PDB file of C-alpha atoms in Angstrom:
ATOM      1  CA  UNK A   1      12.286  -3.767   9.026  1.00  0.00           C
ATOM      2  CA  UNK A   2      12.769  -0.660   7.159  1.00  0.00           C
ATOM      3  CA  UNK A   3      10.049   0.726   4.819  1.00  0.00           C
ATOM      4  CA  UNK A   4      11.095  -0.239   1.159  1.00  0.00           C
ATOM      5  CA  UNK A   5       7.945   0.952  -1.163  1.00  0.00           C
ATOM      6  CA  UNK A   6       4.646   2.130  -0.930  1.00  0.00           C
ATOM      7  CA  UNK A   7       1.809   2.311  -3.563  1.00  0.00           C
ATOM      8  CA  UNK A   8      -1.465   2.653  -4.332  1.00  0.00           C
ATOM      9  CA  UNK A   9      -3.113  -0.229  -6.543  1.00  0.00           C
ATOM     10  CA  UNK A  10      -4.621   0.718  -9.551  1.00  0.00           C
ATOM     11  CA  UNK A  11      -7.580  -1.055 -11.727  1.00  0.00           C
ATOM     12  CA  UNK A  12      -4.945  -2.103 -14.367  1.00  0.00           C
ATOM     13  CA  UNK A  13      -2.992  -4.295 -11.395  1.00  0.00           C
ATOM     14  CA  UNK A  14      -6.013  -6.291 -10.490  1.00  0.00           C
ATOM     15  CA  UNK A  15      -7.103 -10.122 -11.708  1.00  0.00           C
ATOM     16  CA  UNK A  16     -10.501 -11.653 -13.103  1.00  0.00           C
ATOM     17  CA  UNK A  17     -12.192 -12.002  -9.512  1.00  0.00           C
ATOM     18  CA  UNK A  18     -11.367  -8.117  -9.017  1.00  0.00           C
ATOM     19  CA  UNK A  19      -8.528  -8.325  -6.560  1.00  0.00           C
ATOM     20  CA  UNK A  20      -5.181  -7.620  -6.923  1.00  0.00           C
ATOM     21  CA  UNK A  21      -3.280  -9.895  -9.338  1.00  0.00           C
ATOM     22  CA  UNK A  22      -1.012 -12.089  -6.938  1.00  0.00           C
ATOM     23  CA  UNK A  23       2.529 -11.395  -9.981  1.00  0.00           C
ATOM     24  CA  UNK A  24       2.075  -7.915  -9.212  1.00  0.00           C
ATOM     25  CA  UNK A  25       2.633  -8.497  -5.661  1.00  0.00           C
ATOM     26  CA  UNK A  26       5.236 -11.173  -6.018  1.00  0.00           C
ATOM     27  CA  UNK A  27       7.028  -8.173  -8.468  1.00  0.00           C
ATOM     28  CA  UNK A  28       6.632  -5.839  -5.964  1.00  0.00           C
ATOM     29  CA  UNK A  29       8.792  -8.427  -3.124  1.00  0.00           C
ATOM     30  CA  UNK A  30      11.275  -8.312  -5.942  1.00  0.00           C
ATOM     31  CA  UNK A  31      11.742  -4.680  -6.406  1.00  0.00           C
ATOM     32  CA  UNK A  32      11.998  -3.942  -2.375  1.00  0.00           C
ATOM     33  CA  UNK A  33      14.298  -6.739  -2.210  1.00  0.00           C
ATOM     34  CA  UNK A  34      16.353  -5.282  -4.589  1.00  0.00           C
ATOM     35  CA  UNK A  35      15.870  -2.066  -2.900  1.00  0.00           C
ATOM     36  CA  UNK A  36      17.260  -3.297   0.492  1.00  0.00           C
ATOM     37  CA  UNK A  37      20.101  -4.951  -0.880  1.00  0.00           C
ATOM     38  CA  UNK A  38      21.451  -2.166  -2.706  1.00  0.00           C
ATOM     39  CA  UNK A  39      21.321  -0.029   0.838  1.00  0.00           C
ATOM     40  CA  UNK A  40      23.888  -2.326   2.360  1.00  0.00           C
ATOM     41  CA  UNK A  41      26.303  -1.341  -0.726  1.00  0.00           C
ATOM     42  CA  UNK A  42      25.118  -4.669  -3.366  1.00  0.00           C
ATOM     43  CA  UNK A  43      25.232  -3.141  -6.879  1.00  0.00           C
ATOM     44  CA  UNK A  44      24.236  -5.335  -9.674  1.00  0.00           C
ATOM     45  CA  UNK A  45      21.766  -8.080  -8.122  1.00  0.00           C
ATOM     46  CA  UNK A  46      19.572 -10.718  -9.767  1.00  0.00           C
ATOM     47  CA  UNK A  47      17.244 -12.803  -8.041  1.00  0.00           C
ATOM     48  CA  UNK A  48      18.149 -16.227  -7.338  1.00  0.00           C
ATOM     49  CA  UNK A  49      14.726 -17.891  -5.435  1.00  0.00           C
ATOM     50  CA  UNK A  50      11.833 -16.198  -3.422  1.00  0.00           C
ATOM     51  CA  UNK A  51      10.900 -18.593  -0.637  1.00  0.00           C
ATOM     52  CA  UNK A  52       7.262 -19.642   0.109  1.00  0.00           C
ATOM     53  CA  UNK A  53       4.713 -16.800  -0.696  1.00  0.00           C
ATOM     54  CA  UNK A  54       1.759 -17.656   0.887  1.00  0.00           C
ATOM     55  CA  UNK A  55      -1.250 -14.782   0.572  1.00  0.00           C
ATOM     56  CA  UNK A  56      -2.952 -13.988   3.748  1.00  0.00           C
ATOM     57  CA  UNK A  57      -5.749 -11.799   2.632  1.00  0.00           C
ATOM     58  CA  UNK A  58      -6.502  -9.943  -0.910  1.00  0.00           C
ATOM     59  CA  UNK A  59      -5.691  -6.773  -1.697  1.00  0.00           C
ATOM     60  CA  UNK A  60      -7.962  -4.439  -3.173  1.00  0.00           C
ATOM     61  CA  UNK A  61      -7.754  -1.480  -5.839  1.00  0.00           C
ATOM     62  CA  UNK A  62      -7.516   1.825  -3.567  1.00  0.00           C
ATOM     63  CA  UNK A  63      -5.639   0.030  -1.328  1.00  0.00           C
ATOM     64  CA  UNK A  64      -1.684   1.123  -0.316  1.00  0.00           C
ATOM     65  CA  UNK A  65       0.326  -1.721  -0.328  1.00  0.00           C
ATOM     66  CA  UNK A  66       3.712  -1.047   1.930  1.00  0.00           C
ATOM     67  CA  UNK A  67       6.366  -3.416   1.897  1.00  0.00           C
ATOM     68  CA  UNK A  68       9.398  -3.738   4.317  1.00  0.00           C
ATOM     69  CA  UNK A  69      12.643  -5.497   4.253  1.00  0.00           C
ATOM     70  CA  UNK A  70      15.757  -6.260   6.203  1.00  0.00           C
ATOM     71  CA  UNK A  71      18.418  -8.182   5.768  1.00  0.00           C
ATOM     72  CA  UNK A  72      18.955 -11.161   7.051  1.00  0.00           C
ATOM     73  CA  UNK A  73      22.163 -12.353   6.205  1.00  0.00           C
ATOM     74  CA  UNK A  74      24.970 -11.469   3.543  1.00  0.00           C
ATOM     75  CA  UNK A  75      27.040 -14.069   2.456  1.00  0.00           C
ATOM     76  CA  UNK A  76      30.415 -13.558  -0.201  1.00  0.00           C
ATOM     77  CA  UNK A  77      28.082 -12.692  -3.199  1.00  0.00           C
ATOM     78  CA  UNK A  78      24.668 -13.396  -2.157  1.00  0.00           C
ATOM     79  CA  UNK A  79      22.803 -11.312   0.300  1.00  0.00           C
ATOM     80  CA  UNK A  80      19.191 -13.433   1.817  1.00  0.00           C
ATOM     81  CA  UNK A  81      16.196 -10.197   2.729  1.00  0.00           C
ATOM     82  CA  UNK A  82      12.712 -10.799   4.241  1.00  0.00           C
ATOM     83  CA  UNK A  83       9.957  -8.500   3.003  1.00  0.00           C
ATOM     84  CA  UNK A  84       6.804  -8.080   4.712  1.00  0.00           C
ATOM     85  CA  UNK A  85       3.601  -6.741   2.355  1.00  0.00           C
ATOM     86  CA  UNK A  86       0.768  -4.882   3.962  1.00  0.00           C
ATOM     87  CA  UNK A  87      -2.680  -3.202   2.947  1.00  0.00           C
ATOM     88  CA  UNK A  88      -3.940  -0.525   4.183  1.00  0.00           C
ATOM     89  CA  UNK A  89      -7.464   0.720   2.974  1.00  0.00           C
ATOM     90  CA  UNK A  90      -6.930   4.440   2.925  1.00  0.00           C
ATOM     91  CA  UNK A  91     -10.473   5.058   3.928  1.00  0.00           C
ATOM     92  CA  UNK A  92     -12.280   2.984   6.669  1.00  0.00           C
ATOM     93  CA  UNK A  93      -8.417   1.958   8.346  1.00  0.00           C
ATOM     94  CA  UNK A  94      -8.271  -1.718   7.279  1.00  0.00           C
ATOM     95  CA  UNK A  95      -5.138  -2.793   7.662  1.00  0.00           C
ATOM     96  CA  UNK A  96      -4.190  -6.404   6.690  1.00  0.00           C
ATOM     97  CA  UNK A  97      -0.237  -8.734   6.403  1.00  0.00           C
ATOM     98  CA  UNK A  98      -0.691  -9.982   3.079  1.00  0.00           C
ATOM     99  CA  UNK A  99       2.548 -12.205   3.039  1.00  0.00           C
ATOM    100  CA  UNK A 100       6.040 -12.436   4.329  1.00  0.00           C
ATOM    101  CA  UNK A 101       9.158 -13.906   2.128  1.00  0.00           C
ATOM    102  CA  UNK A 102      12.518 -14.663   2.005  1.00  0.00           C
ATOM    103  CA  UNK A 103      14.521 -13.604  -1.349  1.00  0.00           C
ATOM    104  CA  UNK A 104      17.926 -14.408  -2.575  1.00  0.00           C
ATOM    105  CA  UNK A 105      19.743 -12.663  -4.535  1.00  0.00           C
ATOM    106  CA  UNK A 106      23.242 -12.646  -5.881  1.00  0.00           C
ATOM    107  CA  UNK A 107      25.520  -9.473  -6.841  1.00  0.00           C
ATOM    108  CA  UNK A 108      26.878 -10.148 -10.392  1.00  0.00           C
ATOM    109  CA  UNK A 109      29.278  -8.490 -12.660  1.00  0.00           C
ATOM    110  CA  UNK A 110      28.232  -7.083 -16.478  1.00  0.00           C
ATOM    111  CA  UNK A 111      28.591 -10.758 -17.402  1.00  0.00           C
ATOM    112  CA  UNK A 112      26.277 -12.255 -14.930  1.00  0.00           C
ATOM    113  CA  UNK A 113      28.792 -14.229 -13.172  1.00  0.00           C
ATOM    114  CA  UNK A 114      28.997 -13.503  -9.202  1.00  0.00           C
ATOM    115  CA  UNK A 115      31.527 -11.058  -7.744  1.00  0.00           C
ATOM    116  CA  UNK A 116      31.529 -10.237  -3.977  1.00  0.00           C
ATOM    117  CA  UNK A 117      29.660  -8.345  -2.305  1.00  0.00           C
ATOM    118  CA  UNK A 118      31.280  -5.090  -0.850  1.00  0.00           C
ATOM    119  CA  UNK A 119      29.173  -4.446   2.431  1.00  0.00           C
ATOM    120  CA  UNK A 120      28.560  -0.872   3.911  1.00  0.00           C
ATOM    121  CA  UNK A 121      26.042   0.499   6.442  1.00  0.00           C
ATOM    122  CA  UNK A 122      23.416   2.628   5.370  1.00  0.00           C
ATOM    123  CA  UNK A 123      23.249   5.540   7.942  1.00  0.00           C
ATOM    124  CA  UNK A 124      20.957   5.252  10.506  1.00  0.00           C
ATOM    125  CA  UNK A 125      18.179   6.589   9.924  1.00  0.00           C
ATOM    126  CA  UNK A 126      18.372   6.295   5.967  1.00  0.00           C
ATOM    127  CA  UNK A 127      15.328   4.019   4.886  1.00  0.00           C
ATOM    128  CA  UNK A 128      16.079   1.561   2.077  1.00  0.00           C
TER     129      UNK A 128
END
């Protein structure tokens, strides 16, 4: 798995039990989904279903939350990436997998209708 974003959570990101807000976590598996499927050449892509989130442990504010995706398969328009999330307290060394799904997404035109998917490697060692 390649590394796809990292970031610190802030107060703003976090629910009313003081954790961080589980949507802000589910929009960060979007965006490094997105991420990895544009570095195997996917342009426009939407997402068409995110596959069983289940939360492992909370995440806190302070903590960096990494996420990491690869590809798993690419299909004529559609292109299927796993994305792993984890903490890491940046003082103290916690370090915690906070969930693991699959997305979908599909590569669509200006219109929103599907159009295929152009592959290309990224270099090797390019990161998504």
């Amino acid at each position: 798995m390649q590394p796809a974003i990292r970031v610190m959570m802030m107060p703003r990101d976090t629910n009313a039990h003081g954790t961080i807000f589980g949507g802000h976590i589910l929009s960060l598996l979007d965006q490094a989904g997105a991420v990895a499927a544009h570095a195997v050449g996917a342009r426009k892509v939407v997402t068409v279903a995110i596959r069983e989130v289940v939360f492992k442990e909370p995440v806190h504010v302070g903590d960096i939350v990494s996420l990491y995706a690869e590809v798993t398969n690419v299909g004529s328009t559609s292109l299927t990436i796993r994305v792993r999330v984890e903490a890491h307290e940046p003082i103290g060394g916690r370090s915690v997998e906070v969930t693991t799904a699959e997305l979908v997404y599909v590569q669509v035109d200006d219109r929103g209708r599907p159009v295929p998917i152009q592959r290309t490697l990224p270099p090797r060692d390019a990161e998504c």
